[in-house]
Short mmCIF file of C-alpha atoms and ligand atoms in Angstrom, two decimals:
data_model
loop_
_atom_site.label_atom_id
_atom_site.label_comp_id
_atom_site.label_asym_id
_atom_site.label_seq_id
_atom_site.Cartn_x
_atom_site.Cartn_y
_atom_site.Cartn_z
CA MET A 624 14.77 -10.75 -36.37
CA GLU A 625 15.73 -13.04 -33.48
CA HIS A 626 12.91 -13.49 -31.00
CA LEU A 627 13.63 -11.54 -27.88
CA SER A 628 13.61 -13.28 -24.52
CA VAL A 629 10.94 -12.16 -22.07
CA ALA A 630 13.60 -10.55 -19.87
CA ASP A 631 15.10 -8.61 -22.80
CA ALA A 632 11.66 -7.48 -23.94
CA GLN A 633 10.84 -6.32 -20.40
CA GLN A 634 14.12 -4.44 -20.26
CA CYS A 635 13.45 -2.83 -23.64
CA VAL A 636 10.03 -1.64 -22.45
CA LEU A 637 11.31 -0.31 -19.12
CA GLU A 638 14.22 1.50 -20.75
CA SER A 639 11.77 3.24 -23.09
CA VAL A 640 9.29 4.55 -20.54
CA ALA A 641 9.95 7.20 -17.91
CA VAL A 642 8.24 8.56 -14.83
CA LEU A 643 5.53 11.08 -15.78
CA GLY A 644 5.29 14.62 -14.43
CA ALA A 645 3.57 15.78 -11.25
CA GLU A 646 0.03 16.92 -10.59
CA PRO A 647 -1.73 18.07 -7.41
CA VAL A 648 -4.47 15.89 -5.93
CA LYS A 649 -6.54 16.29 -2.81
CA LEU A 650 -5.37 14.16 0.10
CA GLU A 651 -8.70 12.30 0.02
CA GLN A 652 -7.98 11.23 -3.59
CA SER A 653 -4.34 10.31 -3.17
CA LEU A 654 -4.44 6.69 -1.98
CA GLY A 655 -2.24 4.47 -4.18
CA ARG A 656 -0.52 7.40 -5.89
CA VAL A 657 3.22 8.08 -5.69
CA LEU A 658 4.63 11.23 -4.08
CA ALA A 659 6.30 13.51 -6.65
CA GLU A 660 8.20 15.54 -4.04
CA ASP A 661 9.66 15.22 -0.57
CA VAL A 662 7.32 16.07 2.28
CA ARG A 663 8.71 17.76 5.42
CA ALA A 664 7.41 18.02 8.95
CA ASN A 665 5.94 21.45 9.69
CA ARG A 666 6.36 21.22 13.50
CA ASP A 667 7.80 19.06 16.24
CA LEU A 668 5.58 16.18 17.27
CA PRO A 669 4.83 15.85 20.04
CA PRO A 670 5.19 19.64 20.38
CA TYR A 671 6.58 19.26 23.93
CA ASP A 672 7.30 16.41 26.34
CA VAL A 673 3.98 14.65 26.86
CA SER A 674 2.70 11.82 28.97
CA ALA A 675 2.53 8.39 27.34
CA MET A 676 0.05 7.17 29.97
CA ASP A 677 -2.87 8.21 32.11
CA GLY A 678 -1.22 8.65 35.52
CA TYR A 679 0.82 11.12 37.55
CA ALA A 680 3.65 13.44 36.58
CA VAL A 681 6.22 13.15 39.36
CA ARG A 682 9.75 14.05 40.37
CA SER A 683 11.57 10.73 40.18
CA ALA A 684 13.79 11.79 43.11
CA ASP A 685 10.70 11.77 45.34
CA LEU A 686 10.36 8.05 44.81
CA GLU A 687 13.67 6.84 46.13
CA GLN A 688 11.65 5.03 48.77
CA VAL A 689 8.28 3.55 47.83
CA PRO A 690 5.46 3.51 48.58
CA ALA A 691 5.54 7.28 48.73
CA ILE A 692 2.68 9.70 49.11
CA LEU A 693 2.51 12.82 46.96
CA THR A 694 -0.06 15.60 46.95
CA ILE A 695 -1.85 16.22 43.69
CA ILE A 696 -1.55 19.87 42.68
CA GLU A 697 -3.59 19.88 39.48
CA ASP A 698 -5.28 17.90 36.73
CA ILE A 699 -3.73 18.16 33.27
CA ARG A 700 -5.85 16.83 30.42
CA ALA A 701 -4.72 16.43 26.80
CA GLY A 702 -5.13 19.90 25.32
CA ASP A 703 -4.47 21.68 28.65
CA MET A 704 -1.30 23.55 29.50
CA PRO A 705 0.05 22.94 33.04
CA ALA A 706 -0.50 25.93 35.33
CA LYS A 707 1.92 24.99 38.10
CA ALA A 708 5.37 23.54 38.50
CA VAL A 709 5.66 20.31 40.46
CA GLN A 710 7.65 20.78 43.70
CA ASP A 711 9.13 18.28 46.14
CA GLY A 712 6.42 15.96 47.48
CA GLN A 713 3.97 16.93 44.76
CA CYS A 714 2.63 15.48 41.55
CA ALA A 715 0.08 16.37 38.88
CA ARG A 716 -2.61 14.06 37.58
CA ILE A 717 -1.94 13.78 33.84
CA MET A 718 -3.71 12.21 30.88
CA THR A 719 -2.12 10.52 27.85
CA GLY A 720 -0.86 13.17 25.44
CA ALA A 721 -0.95 16.02 27.98
CA PRO A 722 2.17 18.17 28.47
CA VAL A 723 4.45 17.20 31.35
CA PRO A 724 4.60 20.11 33.84
CA ASP A 725 7.81 21.86 34.84
CA GLY A 726 9.52 20.18 37.74
CA ALA A 727 8.27 16.70 36.84
CA ASP A 728 10.66 14.32 35.07
CA ALA A 729 8.66 11.08 34.93
CA VAL A 730 5.15 9.71 34.68
CA ILE A 731 3.74 6.88 36.79
CA ARG A 732 0.85 5.05 35.19
CA VAL A 733 -2.34 5.06 37.21
CA GLU A 734 -2.20 1.26 37.64
CA ASP A 735 0.89 1.67 39.87
CA THR A 736 -0.79 4.13 42.23
CA GLN A 737 -3.56 4.31 44.76
CA LEU A 738 -5.56 7.42 45.57
CA VAL A 739 -5.61 8.27 49.26
CA SER A 740 -7.35 10.93 51.36
CA ILE A 741 -5.98 12.74 54.25
CA GLY A 742 -8.60 13.01 57.02
CA GLY A 743 -10.50 16.19 58.06
CA PRO A 744 -9.30 17.24 61.56
CA LEU A 745 -5.80 16.18 60.83
CA LEU A 746 -5.69 18.18 57.68
CA ASN A 747 -3.76 21.15 58.96
CA PRO A 748 -0.96 19.33 60.77
CA LEU A 749 -0.64 17.11 57.77
CA MET A 750 -0.43 20.03 55.40
CA LYS A 751 2.56 21.19 57.38
CA GLN A 752 4.09 17.79 57.13
CA LEU A 753 3.48 17.74 53.40
CA ALA A 754 5.21 21.06 53.09
CA ASN A 755 8.19 19.36 54.68
CA ARG A 756 8.07 16.89 51.88
CA LEU A 757 5.61 14.13 52.54
CA SER A 758 7.26 10.75 52.50
CA PRO A 759 6.45 7.13 53.43
CA GLN A 760 7.83 7.92 56.84
CA ALA A 761 4.85 10.24 57.42
CA ASP A 762 2.35 9.03 59.94
CA LYS A 763 0.46 6.43 57.93
CA SER A 764 -2.45 6.53 60.34
CA LEU A 765 -3.30 9.90 58.89
CA VAL A 766 -3.71 8.43 55.47
CA VAL A 767 -6.79 6.51 54.48
CA PRO A 768 -7.63 5.00 51.10
CA HIS A 769 -9.82 7.17 48.98
CA THR A 770 -13.47 6.11 48.86
CA GLU A 771 -15.12 5.78 45.51
CA GLU A 772 -17.28 8.84 46.14
CA GLU A 773 -14.22 10.92 46.92
CA ALA A 774 -12.42 9.57 43.90
CA ASN A 775 -15.32 10.79 41.79
CA GLY A 776 -14.69 14.24 43.13
CA LYS A 777 -17.94 14.50 45.10
CA SER A 778 -16.09 15.39 48.30
CA ASN A 779 -13.63 18.25 48.30
CA SER A 780 -13.18 18.49 52.03
CA LEU A 781 -10.07 16.38 51.84
CA LEU A 782 -6.60 17.02 50.60
CA GLU A 783 -6.00 14.87 47.58
CA ALA A 784 -2.95 12.73 47.57
CA VAL A 785 -1.76 9.62 45.82
CA GLN A 786 0.30 6.71 47.00
CA ILE A 787 2.91 5.74 44.44
CA ASN A 788 3.93 2.12 44.64
CA VAL A 789 6.86 1.94 42.20
CA ALA A 790 10.11 3.84 41.72
CA VAL A 791 10.95 5.02 38.20
CA LYS A 792 13.84 6.50 36.30
CA PRO A 793 13.72 10.03 34.86
CA GLY A 794 11.93 10.02 31.52
CA ASN A 795 9.65 7.11 32.44
CA ASP A 796 6.50 7.10 30.24
CA ILE A 797 7.30 10.50 28.79
CA ARG A 798 7.25 10.91 25.00
CA PRO A 799 9.90 13.54 24.41
CA GLN A 800 9.28 16.55 22.19
CA GLY A 801 9.97 15.74 18.51
CA GLU A 802 10.08 11.99 19.10
CA GLY A 803 7.53 11.41 16.29
CA MET A 804 8.87 14.00 13.87
CA ARG A 805 11.07 17.08 13.95
CA ASN A 806 10.14 20.35 12.30
CA GLY A 807 11.83 20.61 8.88
CA ASP A 808 12.85 16.95 8.57
CA VAL A 809 11.88 15.05 5.40
CA VAL A 810 9.30 12.58 6.69
CA LEU A 811 8.25 11.15 3.29
CA ALA A 812 10.60 11.00 0.30
CA ALA A 813 9.55 11.54 -3.32
CA GLY A 814 8.74 8.14 -4.79
CA THR A 815 6.87 6.91 -1.72
CA GLU A 816 3.67 5.05 -2.55
CA ILE A 817 0.72 6.54 -0.70
CA THR A 818 -0.65 3.86 1.63
CA PRO A 819 -3.15 4.45 4.45
CA GLY A 820 -0.19 4.92 6.84
CA VAL A 821 1.31 7.54 4.51
CA ILE A 822 -2.08 9.29 4.33
CA GLY A 823 -1.94 9.52 8.12
CA VAL A 824 1.50 11.14 7.98
CA LEU A 825 0.37 13.55 5.23
CA ALA A 826 -2.61 14.55 7.37
CA THR A 827 -0.26 15.04 10.33
CA VAL A 828 1.79 17.57 8.38
CA LYS A 829 -1.44 19.15 7.08
CA CYS A 830 -0.90 18.28 3.41
CA ALA A 831 -4.48 18.88 2.22
CA GLN A 832 -3.18 18.79 -1.35
CA VAL A 833 -0.41 16.43 -2.44
CA GLN A 834 1.94 16.57 -5.44
CA VAL A 835 1.82 13.11 -6.99
CA VAL A 836 3.07 11.54 -10.20
CA ARG A 837 0.49 11.95 -12.94
CA HIS A 838 -1.31 8.82 -14.11
CA PRO A 839 -0.82 7.76 -17.72
CA ARG A 840 -3.90 8.11 -19.92
CA VAL A 841 -4.49 4.67 -21.40
CA ALA A 842 -6.61 3.76 -24.45
CA ILE A 843 -7.73 0.25 -25.36
CA LEU A 844 -8.61 -0.80 -28.91
CA SER A 845 -9.82 -4.20 -30.13
CA THR A 846 -9.42 -5.20 -33.76
CA GLY A 847 -11.01 -7.91 -35.87
CA ASN A 848 -13.93 -8.39 -38.28
CA GLU A 849 -15.15 -11.35 -36.23
CA LEU A 850 -15.65 -9.35 -33.05
CA GLU A 851 -19.05 -8.65 -31.53
CA ASP A 852 -19.50 -5.59 -29.35
CA MET A 853 -21.15 -5.78 -25.91
CA ASP A 854 -24.19 -3.90 -27.26
CA ASP A 855 -24.51 -6.00 -30.45
CA PRO A 856 -27.12 -8.79 -30.54
CA VAL A 857 -25.65 -12.27 -30.04
CA ASP A 858 -24.52 -13.63 -33.42
CA PRO A 859 -23.43 -17.29 -33.38
CA ASN A 860 -20.90 -16.55 -36.10
CA LYS A 861 -19.09 -13.91 -34.11
CA ILE A 862 -16.65 -13.77 -31.23
CA PRO A 863 -17.53 -11.53 -28.30
CA ASP A 864 -14.95 -8.82 -27.62
CA SER A 865 -13.61 -9.85 -24.22
CA ASN A 866 -10.17 -8.27 -24.56
CA SER A 867 -11.44 -4.70 -24.22
CA TYR A 868 -12.96 -5.56 -20.86
CA ALA A 869 -10.28 -7.87 -19.48
CA LEU A 870 -7.61 -5.30 -20.37
CA MET A 871 -9.78 -2.53 -18.94
CA ALA A 872 -9.89 -4.41 -15.64
CA GLN A 873 -6.14 -5.04 -15.66
CA VAL A 874 -5.59 -1.31 -16.12
CA GLN A 875 -8.15 -0.49 -13.42
CA ALA A 876 -6.41 -2.89 -11.05
CA LEU A 877 -3.40 -0.57 -11.29
CA GLY A 878 -5.58 2.38 -10.30
CA ILE A 879 -6.02 3.87 -13.79
CA GLU A 880 -9.37 4.39 -15.55
CA PRO A 881 -8.74 3.58 -19.23
CA ALA A 882 -10.70 4.76 -22.30
CA LEU A 883 -12.28 2.02 -24.43
CA LEU A 884 -12.05 2.98 -28.09
CA GLY A 885 -14.17 0.07 -29.32
CA ILE A 886 -13.60 -2.33 -32.19
CA ALA A 887 -11.79 -1.51 -35.43
CA ARG A 888 -12.43 -3.75 -38.43
CA ASP A 889 -9.54 -5.40 -40.26
CA ASP A 890 -9.45 -2.59 -42.77
CA PRO A 891 -6.36 -0.42 -43.08
CA VAL A 892 -8.34 2.82 -43.43
CA GLU A 893 -10.71 2.21 -40.51
CA LEU A 894 -7.87 0.87 -38.42
CA ALA A 895 -5.78 3.96 -39.12
CA GLU A 896 -8.62 6.19 -37.92
CA TYR A 897 -8.98 4.30 -34.65
CA LEU A 898 -5.24 4.12 -34.13
CA GLN A 899 -4.89 7.86 -34.66
CA ARG A 900 -7.42 8.42 -31.93
CA GLY A 901 -5.42 6.07 -29.69
CA LEU A 902 -2.18 7.94 -30.37
CA ARG A 903 -3.56 10.92 -28.47
CA PHE A 904 -3.13 8.94 -25.26
CA ASP A 905 0.05 8.22 -23.29
CA VAL A 906 -0.35 4.49 -23.80
CA LEU A 907 -2.30 2.65 -26.48
CA LEU A 908 -3.15 -1.03 -26.09
CA VAL A 909 -4.25 -2.64 -29.37
CA SER A 910 -5.32 -6.26 -29.28
CA GLY A 911 -5.51 -8.57 -32.29
CA GLY A 912 -4.05 -8.24 -35.74
CA THR A 913 -0.42 -8.23 -34.65
CA SER A 914 0.63 -11.58 -36.13
CA VAL A 915 1.68 -12.33 -39.65
CA GLY A 916 -1.71 -13.11 -41.26
CA VAL A 917 -2.45 -11.20 -44.47
CA HIS A 918 -5.21 -9.31 -42.65
CA ASP A 919 -3.07 -8.47 -39.65
CA TYR A 920 -2.78 -4.79 -40.46
CA VAL A 921 -1.91 -3.44 -37.05
CA ARG A 922 1.87 -3.36 -37.41
CA PRO A 923 2.07 -1.82 -40.90
CA THR A 924 -0.67 0.67 -40.04
CA ILE A 925 0.88 1.90 -36.80
CA GLU A 926 4.26 2.12 -38.52
CA ALA A 927 2.68 4.22 -41.27
CA LEU A 928 1.35 6.51 -38.50
CA GLY A 929 4.90 7.12 -37.29
CA VAL A 930 5.17 4.54 -34.51
CA GLN A 931 8.72 3.25 -34.23
CA MET A 932 8.61 -0.48 -33.52
CA LYS A 933 11.02 -1.72 -30.86
CA PHE A 934 10.02 -5.40 -31.03
CA TRP A 935 7.19 -7.49 -32.41
CA ARG A 936 7.83 -11.01 -31.24
CA VAL A 937 8.91 -12.49 -27.94
CA ALA A 938 9.98 -16.05 -27.18
CA MET A 939 7.04 -16.81 -24.91
CA LYS A 940 3.88 -18.85 -24.74
CA PRO A 941 1.24 -17.58 -24.71
CA GLY A 942 1.94 -14.13 -26.13
CA HIS A 943 4.44 -14.76 -28.89
CA PRO A 944 3.12 -12.11 -31.37
CA VAL A 945 3.40 -9.20 -28.91
CA ALA A 946 4.66 -5.91 -30.33
CA PHE A 947 5.93 -2.70 -28.76
CA GLY A 948 6.75 0.69 -30.22
CA SER A 949 6.44 4.40 -29.57
CA THR A 950 6.00 7.86 -31.00
CA ALA A 951 7.30 10.97 -29.25
CA ASP A 952 4.18 11.02 -27.05
CA THR A 953 2.69 7.53 -26.99
CA PHE A 954 3.76 4.00 -26.17
CA VAL A 955 1.95 1.39 -28.23
CA PHE A 956 1.56 -2.23 -27.20
CA GLY A 957 0.32 -4.57 -29.91
CA LEU A 958 -1.17 -7.40 -27.87
CA PRO A 959 -2.07 -10.77 -29.38
CA GLY A 960 -5.79 -11.24 -30.03
CA ASN A 961 -6.05 -14.48 -28.10
CA PRO A 962 -7.64 -13.51 -24.78
CA VAL A 963 -5.18 -15.33 -22.52
CA SER A 964 -2.20 -14.10 -24.54
CA SER A 965 -3.28 -10.49 -24.33
CA MET A 966 -3.75 -10.75 -20.57
CA VAL A 967 -0.41 -12.48 -20.00
CA CYS A 968 1.40 -9.90 -22.17
CA PHE A 969 -0.29 -7.16 -20.17
CA GLU A 970 1.05 -8.66 -16.94
CA GLU A 971 4.59 -9.10 -18.26
CA PHE A 972 5.09 -5.89 -20.25
CA VAL A 973 2.28 -3.36 -19.89
CA ALA A 974 1.81 -3.46 -16.11
CA PRO A 975 5.51 -2.86 -15.31
CA ALA A 976 5.60 -0.02 -17.87
CA LEU A 977 2.51 1.66 -16.41
CA ARG A 978 3.87 1.21 -12.88
CA ARG A 979 7.14 2.88 -13.87
CA MET A 980 5.29 5.78 -15.52
CA MET A 981 3.26 6.17 -12.31
CA GLY A 982 6.48 6.54 -10.33
CA HIS A 983 6.50 3.18 -8.56
CA ALA A 984 9.78 1.51 -7.67
CA ARG A 985 8.21 -1.96 -7.42
CA LEU A 986 7.19 -2.76 -10.96
CA TYR A 987 6.63 -6.50 -11.10
CA ARG A 988 4.08 -8.81 -9.60
CA ARG A 989 5.20 -10.63 -6.48
CA THR A 990 6.49 -14.17 -7.05
CA ILE A 991 6.43 -17.08 -4.65
CA ALA A 992 8.02 -20.52 -4.71
CA ALA A 993 5.56 -23.40 -4.94
CA ARG A 994 5.65 -27.16 -5.30
CA LEU A 995 4.23 -28.34 -8.61
CA THR A 996 1.69 -31.13 -8.10
CA HIS A 997 2.00 -32.73 -11.57
CA ASN A 998 4.38 -33.07 -14.50
CA VAL A 999 4.54 -30.32 -17.09
CA ARG A 1000 6.16 -30.78 -20.48
CA GLN A 1001 7.57 -27.87 -22.36
CA GLN A 1002 9.24 -27.10 -25.61
CA ALA A 1003 12.58 -25.45 -24.84
CA GLY A 1004 13.30 -22.04 -26.36
CA ARG A 1005 10.41 -19.99 -25.02
CA THR A 1006 9.23 -18.99 -21.59
CA GLU A 1007 5.90 -20.52 -20.73
CA PHE A 1008 3.30 -18.99 -18.43
CA ILE A 1009 1.01 -21.68 -17.05
CA ARG A 1010 -2.11 -20.61 -15.20
CA VAL A 1011 -2.20 -22.27 -11.79
CA THR A 1012 -4.21 -22.38 -8.61
CA LEU A 1013 -2.34 -22.22 -5.31
CA VAL A 1014 -3.13 -24.11 -2.13
CA LYS A 1015 -1.29 -23.58 1.16
CA GLU A 1016 0.72 -26.59 2.12
CA GLY A 1017 2.86 -26.67 5.26
CA GLY A 1018 4.99 -23.55 5.16
CA GLY A 1019 4.59 -23.12 1.40
CA TYR A 1020 2.26 -23.56 -1.54
CA ALA A 1021 1.24 -26.30 -3.96
CA ALA A 1022 0.63 -25.18 -7.56
CA THR A 1023 -1.73 -26.99 -9.92
CA SER A 1024 -2.57 -26.11 -13.51
CA THR A 1025 -6.06 -24.66 -14.00
CA GLY A 1026 -6.58 -27.21 -16.79
CA ALA A 1027 -6.48 -26.88 -20.56
CA GLN A 1028 -4.02 -24.09 -21.34
CA GLY A 1029 -5.06 -23.01 -24.84
CA SER A 1030 -4.39 -19.30 -25.34
CA GLY A 1031 -8.04 -18.78 -26.25
CA MET A 1032 -9.31 -20.49 -23.10
CA LEU A 1033 -10.06 -17.55 -20.93
CA LEU A 1034 -11.43 -19.70 -18.10
CA SER A 1035 -7.86 -20.91 -17.50
CA MET A 1036 -7.09 -17.29 -16.59
CA ALA A 1037 -10.32 -16.66 -14.70
CA ARG A 1038 -9.57 -19.58 -12.37
CA ALA A 1039 -5.90 -18.79 -11.84
CA ASP A 1040 -4.26 -17.54 -8.65
CA GLY A 1041 -1.01 -17.06 -10.49
CA LEU A 1042 1.17 -17.58 -13.54
CA MET A 1043 3.72 -20.34 -13.13
CA VAL A 1044 6.86 -19.44 -15.04
CA VAL A 1045 8.61 -22.25 -16.89
CA PRO A 1046 11.97 -20.81 -17.99
CA ALA A 1047 12.87 -20.87 -21.67
CA GLU A 1048 15.72 -23.34 -21.23
CA SER A 1049 13.53 -25.88 -19.40
CA THR A 1050 12.25 -28.98 -21.17
CA GLY A 1051 9.68 -29.69 -18.49
CA VAL A 1052 9.04 -29.78 -14.77
CA ALA A 1053 8.37 -32.95 -12.79
CA ALA A 1054 5.74 -33.30 -10.07
CA GLY A 1055 7.20 -32.26 -6.72
CA GLU A 1056 9.70 -29.79 -8.17
CA GLN A 1057 9.84 -26.17 -7.00
CA VAL A 1058 8.49 -23.60 -9.43
CA THR A 1059 8.14 -19.82 -9.44
CA VAL A 1060 4.60 -18.41 -9.55
CA GLN A 1061 3.73 -14.80 -10.23
CA LEU A 1062 0.73 -13.91 -8.10
CA LEU A 1063 -2.32 -12.47 -9.81
CA ASP A 1064 -4.85 -10.12 -8.22
CA GLY A 1065 -6.82 -11.41 -5.30
CA THR A 1066 -3.98 -13.45 -3.87
CA VAL A 1067 -2.97 -10.65 -1.55
CA PHE A 1068 -5.67 -12.01 0.78
CA GLN A 1069 -5.88 -15.53 2.12
CA ASP A 1070 -8.58 -17.62 3.81
CA ASP A 1071 -7.00 -17.87 7.26
CA ALA A 1072 -5.00 -15.57 9.49
CA GLY A 1073 -1.80 -17.49 8.75
CA PHE A 1074 -0.50 -17.29 12.32
CA ARG A 1075 -1.32 -18.89 15.64
CA GLU A 1076 -1.28 -17.07 18.96
P1 AMP B 1106 -5.53 -12.21 -33.98
O1 AMP B 1106 -4.43 -11.86 -33.03
O2 AMP B 1106 -6.24 -11.03 -34.53
O3 AMP B 1106 -5.05 -13.14 -35.04
O4 AMP B 1106 -6.59 -13.01 -33.13
C1 AMP B 1106 -6.28 -14.24 -32.52
C2 AMP B 1106 -7.51 -14.84 -31.89
O5 AMP B 1106 -7.96 -14.00 -30.86
C3 AMP B 1106 -8.68 -14.99 -32.84
O6 AMP B 1106 -9.29 -16.23 -32.58
C4 AMP B 1106 -9.57 -13.85 -32.49
O7 AMP B 1106 -10.92 -14.12 -32.75
C5 AMP B 1106 -9.34 -13.70 -31.03
N1 AMP B 1106 -9.57 -12.32 -30.63
C6 AMP B 1106 -9.02 -11.24 -31.20
N2 AMP B 1106 -9.44 -10.12 -30.61
C7 AMP B 1106 -10.27 -10.50 -29.61
C8 AMP B 1106 -11.03 -9.80 -28.66
N3 AMP B 1106 -11.00 -8.48 -28.59
N4 AMP B 1106 -11.77 -10.52 -27.78
C9 AMP B 1106 -11.80 -11.86 -27.85
N5 AMP B 1106 -11.11 -12.56 -28.73
C10 AMP B 1106 -10.35 -11.93 -29.62
MG1 MG B 1107 -7.57 -10.64 -35.88
#
């Protein structure tokens, strides 16, 4: 069988898997999940025209000439309903989010106003004048600035009024009814990933329980006589099982809690038992034993258990002996035993498959362009994934190999910010050339803000 290219193998995997069914989860547990159904608004928001500012609800026609003085007829706080309509020469004090009273068509923010008091003995004549629509032409001598004590409401012997210093158009600083969302409209479509912002919208439409795409149940199995379990005493002749844990963490990074099945010996009977247990899951990741050694029993054993193999070699380094197959209920990835290979194959094949099953539209890790800081030689014919660190450089990044790249050298992976992809047709990359780097976890954050004010 011809070795598949990485792209063809990825396509084969993605064509095989499908989005899983829906399940309900509590809103509090839904972060990172994908909506399985459209979500609609259950009311208009805001429910009526509301003020966008702390200030005064006015009739814009009263402000053709400014400054103008308007009497304050009531106080409307968020949560209150206005009791009175605003007439000519009047306004209502209004807080952000409070409903705009009838008669008013604009809001003036408090910064553009000045509270004034209208003095005691002159109160009655002035009241008359106000009834005739108080305007800037009114006798200004009757109007004095409000003292602080009066502003605090300690004196009620004075008629409250406000001087408005700016003219505004109708609608100024009013958030119209339904501006945020309209009753019945789809506000979140099926397939949306639930981010904190989406959680806010779901809470707004009172979705205490959300229908999301089910998570795949994932099992992880290590194979090999040489492997030492975490709980075993240290034996200098053995190899510690790191794949179970590294793969576990890769699965966890996608938001799934996998089951660790342990270590199966290179024995067809024992292996078959473990594999059968794994075939009860949606996805089974088996590491080791997938190459062509005489004790590499994984492929024949899973085939004997009814797994239909789709491919078992890919033109890539590391990761060449990767295998993929399925039964009616389970997708099986045979990952190479070498720790770096199994992790790279997870990134290239398993992660996109799990993301698709979880309902995500974005399946692949983000890539960036970077400048390679040194020469890299490569044997044409297979895609190479070189572990690199990334350093910001001008507007871009400089990529440097993490060092020795043996597929058993797990530190090369532990130190990496990303996987630099050397395409199969390349025979090498020279220092200074642009390369593509797939970002690994942790690179979503950076050490500076990345912008200057
Ligand atoms: P295999 O694919 O079984 O031929 O294994 C290739 C190499 O990977 C061998 O050196 C194994 O010892 C090593 N290896 C296999 N499985 C694991 C594991 N679970 N953890 C660490 N190393 C492993
Ligand atoms: Mg082995």
